[in-house]
mmCIF file of C-alpha atoms in Angstrom:
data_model
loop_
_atom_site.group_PDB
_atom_site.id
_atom_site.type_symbol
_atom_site.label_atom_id
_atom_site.label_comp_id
_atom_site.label_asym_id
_atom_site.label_seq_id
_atom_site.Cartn_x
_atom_site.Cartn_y
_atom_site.Cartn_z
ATOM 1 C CA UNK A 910 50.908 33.697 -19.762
ATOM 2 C CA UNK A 911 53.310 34.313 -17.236
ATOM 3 C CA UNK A 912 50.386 35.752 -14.793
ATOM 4 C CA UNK A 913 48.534 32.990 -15.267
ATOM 5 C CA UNK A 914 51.339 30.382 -14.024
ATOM 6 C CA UNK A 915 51.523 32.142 -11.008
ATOM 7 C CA UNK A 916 47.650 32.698 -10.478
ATOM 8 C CA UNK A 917 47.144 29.033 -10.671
ATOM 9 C CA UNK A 918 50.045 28.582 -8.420
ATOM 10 C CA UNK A 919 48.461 30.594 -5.456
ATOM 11 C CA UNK A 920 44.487 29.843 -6.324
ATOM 12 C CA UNK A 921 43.435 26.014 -6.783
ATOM 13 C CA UNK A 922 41.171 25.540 -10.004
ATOM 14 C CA UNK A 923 37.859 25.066 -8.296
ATOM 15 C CA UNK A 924 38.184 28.768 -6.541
ATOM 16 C CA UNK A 925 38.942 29.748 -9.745
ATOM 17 C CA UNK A 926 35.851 28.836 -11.593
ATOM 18 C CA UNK A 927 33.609 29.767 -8.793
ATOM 19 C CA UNK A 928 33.085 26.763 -7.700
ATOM 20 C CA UNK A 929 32.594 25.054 -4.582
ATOM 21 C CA UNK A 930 33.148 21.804 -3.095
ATOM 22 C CA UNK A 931 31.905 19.961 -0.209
ATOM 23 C CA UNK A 932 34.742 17.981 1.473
ATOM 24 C CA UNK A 933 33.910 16.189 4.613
ATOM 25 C CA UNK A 934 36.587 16.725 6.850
ATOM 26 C CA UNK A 935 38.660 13.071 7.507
ATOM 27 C CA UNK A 936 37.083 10.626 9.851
ATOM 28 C CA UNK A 937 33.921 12.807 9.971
ATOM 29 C CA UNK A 938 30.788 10.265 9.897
ATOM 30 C CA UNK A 939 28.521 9.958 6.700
ATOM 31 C CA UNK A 940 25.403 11.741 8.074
ATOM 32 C CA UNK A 941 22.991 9.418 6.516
ATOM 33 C CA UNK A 942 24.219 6.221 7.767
ATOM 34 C CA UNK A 943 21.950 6.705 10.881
ATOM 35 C CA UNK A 944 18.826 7.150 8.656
ATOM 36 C CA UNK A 945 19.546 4.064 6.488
ATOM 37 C CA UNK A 946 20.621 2.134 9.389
ATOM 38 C CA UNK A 947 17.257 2.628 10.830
ATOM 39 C CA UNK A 948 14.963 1.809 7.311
ATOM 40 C CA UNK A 949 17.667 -1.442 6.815
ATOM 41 C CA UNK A 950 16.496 -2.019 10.592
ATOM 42 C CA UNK A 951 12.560 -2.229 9.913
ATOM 43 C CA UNK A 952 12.879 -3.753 6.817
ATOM 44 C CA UNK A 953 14.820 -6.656 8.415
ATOM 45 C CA UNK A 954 11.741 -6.569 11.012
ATOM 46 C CA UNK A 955 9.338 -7.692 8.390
ATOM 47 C CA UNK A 956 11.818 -9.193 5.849
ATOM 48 C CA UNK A 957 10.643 -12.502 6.305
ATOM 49 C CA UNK A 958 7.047 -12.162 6.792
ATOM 50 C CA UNK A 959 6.928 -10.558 3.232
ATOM 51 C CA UNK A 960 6.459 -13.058 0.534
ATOM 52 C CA UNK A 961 5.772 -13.901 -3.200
ATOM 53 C CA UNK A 962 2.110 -14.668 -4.393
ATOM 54 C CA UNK A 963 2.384 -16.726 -7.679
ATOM 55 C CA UNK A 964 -0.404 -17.520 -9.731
ATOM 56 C CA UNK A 965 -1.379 -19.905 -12.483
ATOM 57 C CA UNK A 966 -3.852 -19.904 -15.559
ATOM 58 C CA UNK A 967 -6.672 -17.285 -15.465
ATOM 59 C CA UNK A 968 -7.541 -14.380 -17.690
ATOM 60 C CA UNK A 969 -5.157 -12.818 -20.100
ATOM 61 C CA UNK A 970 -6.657 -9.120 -18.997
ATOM 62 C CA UNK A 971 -7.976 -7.195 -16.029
ATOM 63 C CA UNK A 972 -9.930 -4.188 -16.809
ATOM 64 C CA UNK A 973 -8.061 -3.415 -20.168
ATOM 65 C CA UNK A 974 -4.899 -4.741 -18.696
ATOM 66 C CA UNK A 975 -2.751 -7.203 -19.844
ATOM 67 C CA UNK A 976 -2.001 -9.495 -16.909
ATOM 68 C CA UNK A 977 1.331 -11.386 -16.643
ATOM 69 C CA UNK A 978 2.569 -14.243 -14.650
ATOM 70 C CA UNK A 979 5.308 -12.557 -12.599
ATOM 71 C CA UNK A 980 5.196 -12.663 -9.178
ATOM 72 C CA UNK A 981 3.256 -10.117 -6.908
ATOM 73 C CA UNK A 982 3.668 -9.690 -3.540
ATOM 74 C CA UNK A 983 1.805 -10.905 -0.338
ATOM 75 C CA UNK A 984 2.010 -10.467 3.698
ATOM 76 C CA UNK A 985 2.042 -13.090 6.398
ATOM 77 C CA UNK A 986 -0.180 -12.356 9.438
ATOM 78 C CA UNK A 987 0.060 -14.848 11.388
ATOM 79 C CA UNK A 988 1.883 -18.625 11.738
ATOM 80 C CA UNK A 989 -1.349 -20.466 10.945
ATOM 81 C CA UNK A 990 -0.787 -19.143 6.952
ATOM 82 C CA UNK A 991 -2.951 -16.775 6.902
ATOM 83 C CA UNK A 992 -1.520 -13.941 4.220
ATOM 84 C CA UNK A 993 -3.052 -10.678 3.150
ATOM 85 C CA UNK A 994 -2.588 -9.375 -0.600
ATOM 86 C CA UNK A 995 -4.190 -6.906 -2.860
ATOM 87 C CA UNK A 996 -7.013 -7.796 -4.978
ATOM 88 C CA UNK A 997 -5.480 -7.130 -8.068
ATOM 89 C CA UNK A 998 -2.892 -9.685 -7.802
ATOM 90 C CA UNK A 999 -5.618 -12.047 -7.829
ATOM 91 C CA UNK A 1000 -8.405 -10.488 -10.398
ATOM 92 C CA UNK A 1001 -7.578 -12.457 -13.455
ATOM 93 C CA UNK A 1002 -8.979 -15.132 -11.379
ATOM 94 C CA UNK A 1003 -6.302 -17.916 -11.505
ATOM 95 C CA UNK A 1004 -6.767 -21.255 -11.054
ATOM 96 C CA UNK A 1005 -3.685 -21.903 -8.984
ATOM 97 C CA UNK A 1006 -2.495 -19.713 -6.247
ATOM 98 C CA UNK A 1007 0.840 -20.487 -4.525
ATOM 99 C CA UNK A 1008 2.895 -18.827 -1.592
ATOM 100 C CA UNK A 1009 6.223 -18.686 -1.590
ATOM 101 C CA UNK A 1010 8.839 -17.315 0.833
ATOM 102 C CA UNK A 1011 12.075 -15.763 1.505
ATOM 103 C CA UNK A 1012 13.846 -18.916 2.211
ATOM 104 C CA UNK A 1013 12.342 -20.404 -0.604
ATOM 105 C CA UNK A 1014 9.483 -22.021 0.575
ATOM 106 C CA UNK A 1015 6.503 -23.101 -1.803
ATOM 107 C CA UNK A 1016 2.988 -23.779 -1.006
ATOM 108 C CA UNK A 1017 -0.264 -23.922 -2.333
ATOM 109 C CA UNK A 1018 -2.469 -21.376 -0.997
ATOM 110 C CA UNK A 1019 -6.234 -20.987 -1.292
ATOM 111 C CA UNK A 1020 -8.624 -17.665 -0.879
ATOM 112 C CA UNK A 1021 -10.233 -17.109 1.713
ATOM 113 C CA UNK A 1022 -12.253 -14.279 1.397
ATOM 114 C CA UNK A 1023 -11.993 -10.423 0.210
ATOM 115 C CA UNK A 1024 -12.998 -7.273 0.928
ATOM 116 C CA UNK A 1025 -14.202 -5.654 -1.991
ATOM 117 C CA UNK A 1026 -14.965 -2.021 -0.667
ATOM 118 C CA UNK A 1027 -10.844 -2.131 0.392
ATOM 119 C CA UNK A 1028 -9.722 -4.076 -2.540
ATOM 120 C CA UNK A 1029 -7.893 -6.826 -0.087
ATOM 121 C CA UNK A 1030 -7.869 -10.470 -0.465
ATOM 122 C CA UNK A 1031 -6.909 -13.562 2.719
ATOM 123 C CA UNK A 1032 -5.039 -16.043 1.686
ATOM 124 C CA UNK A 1033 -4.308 -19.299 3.886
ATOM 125 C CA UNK A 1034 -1.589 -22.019 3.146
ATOM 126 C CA UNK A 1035 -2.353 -25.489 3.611
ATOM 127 C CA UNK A 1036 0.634 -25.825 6.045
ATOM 128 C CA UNK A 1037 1.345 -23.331 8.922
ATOM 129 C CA UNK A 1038 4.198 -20.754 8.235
ATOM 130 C CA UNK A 1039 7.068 -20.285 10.183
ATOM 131 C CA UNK A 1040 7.723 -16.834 12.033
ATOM 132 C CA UNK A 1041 10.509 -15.371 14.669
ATOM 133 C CA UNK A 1042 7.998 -12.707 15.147
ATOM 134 C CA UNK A 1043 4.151 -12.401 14.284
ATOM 135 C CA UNK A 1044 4.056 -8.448 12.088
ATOM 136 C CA UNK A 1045 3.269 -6.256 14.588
ATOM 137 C CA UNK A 1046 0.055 -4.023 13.297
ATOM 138 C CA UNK A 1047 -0.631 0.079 13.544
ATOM 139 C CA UNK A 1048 -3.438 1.572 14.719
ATOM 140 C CA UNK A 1049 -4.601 4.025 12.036
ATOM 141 C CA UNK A 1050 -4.977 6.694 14.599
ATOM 142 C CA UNK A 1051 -1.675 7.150 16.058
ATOM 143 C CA UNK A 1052 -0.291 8.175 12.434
ATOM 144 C CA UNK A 1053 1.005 11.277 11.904
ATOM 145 C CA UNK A 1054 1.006 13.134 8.401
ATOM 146 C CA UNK A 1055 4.311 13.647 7.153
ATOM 147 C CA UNK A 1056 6.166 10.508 9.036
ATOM 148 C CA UNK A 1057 8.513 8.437 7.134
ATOM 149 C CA UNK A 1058 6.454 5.586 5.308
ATOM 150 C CA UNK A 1059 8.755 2.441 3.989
ATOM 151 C CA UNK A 1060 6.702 0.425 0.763
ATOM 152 C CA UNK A 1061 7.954 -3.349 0.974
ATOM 153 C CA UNK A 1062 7.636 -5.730 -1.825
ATOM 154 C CA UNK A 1063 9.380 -9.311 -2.620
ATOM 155 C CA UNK A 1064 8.502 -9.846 -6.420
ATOM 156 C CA UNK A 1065 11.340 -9.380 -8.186
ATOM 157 C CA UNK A 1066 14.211 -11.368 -6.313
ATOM 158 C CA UNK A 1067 12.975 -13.848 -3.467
ATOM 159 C CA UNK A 1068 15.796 -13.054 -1.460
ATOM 160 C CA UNK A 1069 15.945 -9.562 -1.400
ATOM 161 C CA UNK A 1070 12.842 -7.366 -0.727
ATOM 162 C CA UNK A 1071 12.373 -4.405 -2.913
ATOM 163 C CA UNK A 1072 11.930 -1.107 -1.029
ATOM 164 C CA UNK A 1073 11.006 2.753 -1.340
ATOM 165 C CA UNK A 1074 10.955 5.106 1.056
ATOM 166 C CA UNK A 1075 8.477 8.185 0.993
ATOM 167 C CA UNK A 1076 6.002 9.758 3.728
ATOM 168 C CA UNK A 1077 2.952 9.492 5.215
ATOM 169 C CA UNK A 1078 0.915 12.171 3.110
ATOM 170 C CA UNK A 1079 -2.490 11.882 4.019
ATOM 171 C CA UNK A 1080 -4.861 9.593 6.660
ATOM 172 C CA UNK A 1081 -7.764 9.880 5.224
ATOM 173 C CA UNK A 1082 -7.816 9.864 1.214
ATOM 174 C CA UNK A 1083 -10.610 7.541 -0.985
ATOM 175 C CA UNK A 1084 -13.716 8.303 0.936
ATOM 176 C CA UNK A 1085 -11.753 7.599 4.350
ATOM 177 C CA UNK A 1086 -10.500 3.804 2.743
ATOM 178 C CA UNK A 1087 -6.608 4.911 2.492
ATOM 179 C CA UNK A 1088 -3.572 6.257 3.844
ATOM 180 C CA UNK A 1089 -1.705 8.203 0.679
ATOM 181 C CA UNK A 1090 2.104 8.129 0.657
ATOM 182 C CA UNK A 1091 4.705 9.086 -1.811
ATOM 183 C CA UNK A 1092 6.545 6.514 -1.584
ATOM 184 C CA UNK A 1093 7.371 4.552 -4.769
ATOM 185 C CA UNK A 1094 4.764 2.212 -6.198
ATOM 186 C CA UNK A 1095 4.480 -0.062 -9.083
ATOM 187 C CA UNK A 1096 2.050 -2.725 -9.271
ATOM 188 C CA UNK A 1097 4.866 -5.585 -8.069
ATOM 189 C CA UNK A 1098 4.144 -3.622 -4.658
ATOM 190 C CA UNK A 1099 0.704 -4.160 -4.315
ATOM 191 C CA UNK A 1100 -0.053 -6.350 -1.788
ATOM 192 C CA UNK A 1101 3.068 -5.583 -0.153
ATOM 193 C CA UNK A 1102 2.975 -3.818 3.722
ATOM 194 C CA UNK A 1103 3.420 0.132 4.012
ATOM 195 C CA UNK A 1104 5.343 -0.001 7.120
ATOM 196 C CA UNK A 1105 7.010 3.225 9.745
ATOM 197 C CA UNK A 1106 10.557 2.965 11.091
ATOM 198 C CA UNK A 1107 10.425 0.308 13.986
ATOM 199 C CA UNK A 1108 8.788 -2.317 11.042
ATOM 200 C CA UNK A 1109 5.518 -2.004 12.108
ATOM 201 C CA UNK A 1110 2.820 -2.172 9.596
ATOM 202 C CA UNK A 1111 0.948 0.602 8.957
ATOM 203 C CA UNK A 1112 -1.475 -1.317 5.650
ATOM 204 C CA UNK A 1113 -1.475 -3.003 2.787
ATOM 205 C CA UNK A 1114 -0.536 -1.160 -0.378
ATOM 206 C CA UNK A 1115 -3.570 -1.543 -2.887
ATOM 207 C CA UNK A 1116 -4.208 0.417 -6.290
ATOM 208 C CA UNK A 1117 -7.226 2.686 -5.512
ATOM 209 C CA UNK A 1118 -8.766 5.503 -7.130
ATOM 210 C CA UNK A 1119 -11.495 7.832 -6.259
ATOM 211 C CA UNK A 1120 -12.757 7.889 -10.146
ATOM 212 C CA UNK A 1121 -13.590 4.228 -9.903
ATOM 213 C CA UNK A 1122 -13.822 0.970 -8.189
ATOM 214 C CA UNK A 1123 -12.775 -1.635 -10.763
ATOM 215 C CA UNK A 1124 -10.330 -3.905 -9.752
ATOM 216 C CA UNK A 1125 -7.267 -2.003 -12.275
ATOM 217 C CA UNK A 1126 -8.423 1.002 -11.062
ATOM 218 C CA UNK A 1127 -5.556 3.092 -9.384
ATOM 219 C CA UNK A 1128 -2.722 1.425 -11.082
ATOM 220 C CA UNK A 1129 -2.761 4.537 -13.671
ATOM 221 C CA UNK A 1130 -0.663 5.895 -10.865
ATOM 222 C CA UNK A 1131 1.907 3.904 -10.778
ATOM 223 C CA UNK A 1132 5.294 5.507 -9.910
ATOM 224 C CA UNK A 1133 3.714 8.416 -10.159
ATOM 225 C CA UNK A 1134 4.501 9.876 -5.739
ATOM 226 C CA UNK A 1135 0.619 9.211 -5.140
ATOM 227 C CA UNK A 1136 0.254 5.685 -3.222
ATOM 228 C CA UNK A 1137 -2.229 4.010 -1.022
ATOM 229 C CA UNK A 1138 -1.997 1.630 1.618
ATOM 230 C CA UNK A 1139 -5.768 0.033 3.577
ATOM 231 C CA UNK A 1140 -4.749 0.630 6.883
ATOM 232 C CA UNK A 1141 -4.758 -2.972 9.116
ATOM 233 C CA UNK A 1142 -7.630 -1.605 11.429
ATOM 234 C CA UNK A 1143 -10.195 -1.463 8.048
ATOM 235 C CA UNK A 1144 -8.995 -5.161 7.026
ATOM 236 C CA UNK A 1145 -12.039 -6.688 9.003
ATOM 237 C CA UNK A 1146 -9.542 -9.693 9.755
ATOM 238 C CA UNK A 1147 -12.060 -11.475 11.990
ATOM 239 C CA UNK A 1148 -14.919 -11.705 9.299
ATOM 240 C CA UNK A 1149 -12.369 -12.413 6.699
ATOM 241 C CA UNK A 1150 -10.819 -15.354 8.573
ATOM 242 C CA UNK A 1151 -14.609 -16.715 9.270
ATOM 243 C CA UNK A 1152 -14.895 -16.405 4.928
ATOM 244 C CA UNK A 1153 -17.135 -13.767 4.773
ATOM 245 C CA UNK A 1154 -16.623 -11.443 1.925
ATOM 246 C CA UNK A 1155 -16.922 -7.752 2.144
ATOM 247 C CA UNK A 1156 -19.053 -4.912 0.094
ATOM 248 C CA UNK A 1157 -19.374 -1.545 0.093
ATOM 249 C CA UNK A 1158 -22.322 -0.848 1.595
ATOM 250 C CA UNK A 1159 -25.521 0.514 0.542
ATOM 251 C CA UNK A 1160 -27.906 3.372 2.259
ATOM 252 C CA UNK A 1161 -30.846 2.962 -0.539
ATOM 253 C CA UNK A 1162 -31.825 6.621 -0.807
ATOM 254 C CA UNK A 1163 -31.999 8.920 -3.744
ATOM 255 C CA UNK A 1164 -31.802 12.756 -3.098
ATOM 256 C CA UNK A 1165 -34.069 15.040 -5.486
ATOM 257 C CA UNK A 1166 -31.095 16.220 -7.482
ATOM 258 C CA UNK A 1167 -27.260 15.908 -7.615
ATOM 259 C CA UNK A 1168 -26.559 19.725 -5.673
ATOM 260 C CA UNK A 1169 -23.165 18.169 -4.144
ATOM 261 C CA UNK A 1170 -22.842 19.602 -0.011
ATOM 262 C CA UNK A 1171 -24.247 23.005 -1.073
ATOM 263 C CA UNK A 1172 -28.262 22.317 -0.015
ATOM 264 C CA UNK A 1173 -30.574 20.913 1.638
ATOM 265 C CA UNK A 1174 -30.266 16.608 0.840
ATOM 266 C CA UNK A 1175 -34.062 16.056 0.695
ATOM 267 C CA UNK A 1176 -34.955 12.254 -0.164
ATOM 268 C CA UNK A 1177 -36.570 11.424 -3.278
ATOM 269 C CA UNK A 1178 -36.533 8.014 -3.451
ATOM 270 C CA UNK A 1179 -36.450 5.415 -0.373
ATOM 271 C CA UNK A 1180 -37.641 1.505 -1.346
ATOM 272 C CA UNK A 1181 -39.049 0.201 1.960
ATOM 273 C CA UNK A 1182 -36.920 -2.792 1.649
ATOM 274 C CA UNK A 1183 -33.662 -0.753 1.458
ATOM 275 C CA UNK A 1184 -31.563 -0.488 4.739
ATOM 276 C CA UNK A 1185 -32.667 3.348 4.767
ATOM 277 C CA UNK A 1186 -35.967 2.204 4.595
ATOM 278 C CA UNK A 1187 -36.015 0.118 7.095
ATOM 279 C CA UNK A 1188 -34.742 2.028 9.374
ATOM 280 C CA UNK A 1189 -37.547 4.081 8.718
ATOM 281 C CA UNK A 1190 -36.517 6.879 6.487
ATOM 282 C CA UNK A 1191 -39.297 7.738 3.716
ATOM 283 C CA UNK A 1192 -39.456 10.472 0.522
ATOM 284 C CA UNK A 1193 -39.732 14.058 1.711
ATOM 285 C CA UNK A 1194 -37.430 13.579 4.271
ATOM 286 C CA UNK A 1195 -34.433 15.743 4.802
ATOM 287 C CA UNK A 1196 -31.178 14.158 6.214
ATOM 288 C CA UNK A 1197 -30.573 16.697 8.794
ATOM 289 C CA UNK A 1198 -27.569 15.024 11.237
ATOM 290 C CA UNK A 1199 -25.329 11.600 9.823
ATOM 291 C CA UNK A 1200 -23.985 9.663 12.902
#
């Protein structure tokens, strides 16, 4: 006993059990006030362009799901009220749509048009929106796999924007449609802007899947490090503000048999009214080159 006074005299406890602890020496900086100085930064960028999409009346379910009358989120893009959202907030097909924003703003707002193949839906308020800044937009091809990717939302308190933080994982994911990140997402996001560190916005975070095109497809993933966003250069902005809605489009060809990449793709079928067909493509022939 009397060893063991003097052994915890010399040694302090922590040496003792083999442990080690990190003490930052006094007046040394906190390393990661840089990095969160920079993400509070871009979120403050495009803070107040973020905003809540409400909705009233419409179905009780979207493709097995249960909808609910919280708020989702939504993206000005310009002062004239135009505002970009996912799909899904709107699929239960409401009879009421309103816009509301972070200084507690309420309007009505009325669809414009949507892009089915990208799951994206304009919005436009009846009264023009006030901005310090229009969002500034990313081109899709000056991303770089791996770069810091900030998900924005504004659905669960008006006057503070929800936010995760995750990378850019992939540029090309859902048939070319999506930028993947791991940032956090939960359907309150969707609609919301994927954005890099200056608060530039790199899409629109949508639930997509490449199992299915339904308008709940994707949202299986929730939360789950696998995230898209439609990046702005696919939103097709200036047929959307002119009201023209988007499809996926259609070749009109069917190849002799499903044989995936691994043979010739010889064309079975080809109705002469089909885009292929007019174009002049018939049976027999086999797609050699795709431009």
């Amino acid at each position: 006993m009397k060893m063991c006074g003097r052994f915890n005299r010399k040694f302090p406890l922590p040496l003792l059990l083999g442990l080690t602890l990190a003490v930052p020496a006094f007046g040394q900086p906190d390393v990661e006030l840089p990095q969160r100085s920079v993400i509070q930064g871009a979120v403050a960028k495009i803070g107040p362009a973020v905003v809540q999409v409400e909705t009233i009346g419409g179905q009780d379910q979207v493709g097995g799901l249960r909808v609910t009358q919280q708020p989702r989120t939504g993206l000005i893009i310009d002062r004239q009220g135009f505002v970009i959202t996912a799909q899904f907030n709107l699929a239960h097909q409401p009879t009421t749509v309103f816009v509301r924003t972070a200084d507690g703003k309420r309007m009505p707002a009325k669809v414009v048009a949507q892009n089915h193949s990208r799951k994206i839906t304009l919005l436009k308020t009846e009264t023009s929106l006030e901005l310090a800044a229009e969002p500034v937009l990313v081109d899709r091809f000056t991303l770089a796999v791996g770069q810091t990717a900030i998900a924005v939302g504004r659905s669960m308190d008006l006057q503070q924007a929800n936010v995760s933080v995750g990378i850019i994982s992939a540029s090309h994911r859902i048939w070319d449609k999506a930028v993947q990140t791991d940032a956090g997402i939960s359907p309150h996001n969707f609609g919301g802007p994927l954005i890099d560190l200056e608060g530039r916005v790199i899409g629109v975070l949508v639930p997509l899947s490449p199992q299915g095109s339904g308008p709940a497809d994707g949202t299986e993933w929730y939360d789950s490090g696998i995230g898209f966003a439609v990046p702005v250069t696919d939103w097709e902005l200036e047929q959307m503000r002119a009201g023209n809605d988007l499809h996926d489009g259609l070749l009109g060809v069917t190849f002799k048999e499903d044989q995936g990449y691994a043979s010739r793709p010889v064309i079975a079928a080809c109705p002469g009214n089909s885009p292929a067909g007019r174009a002049g493509l018939k049976p027999g022939d086999e797609i050699t080159h795709v431009n």
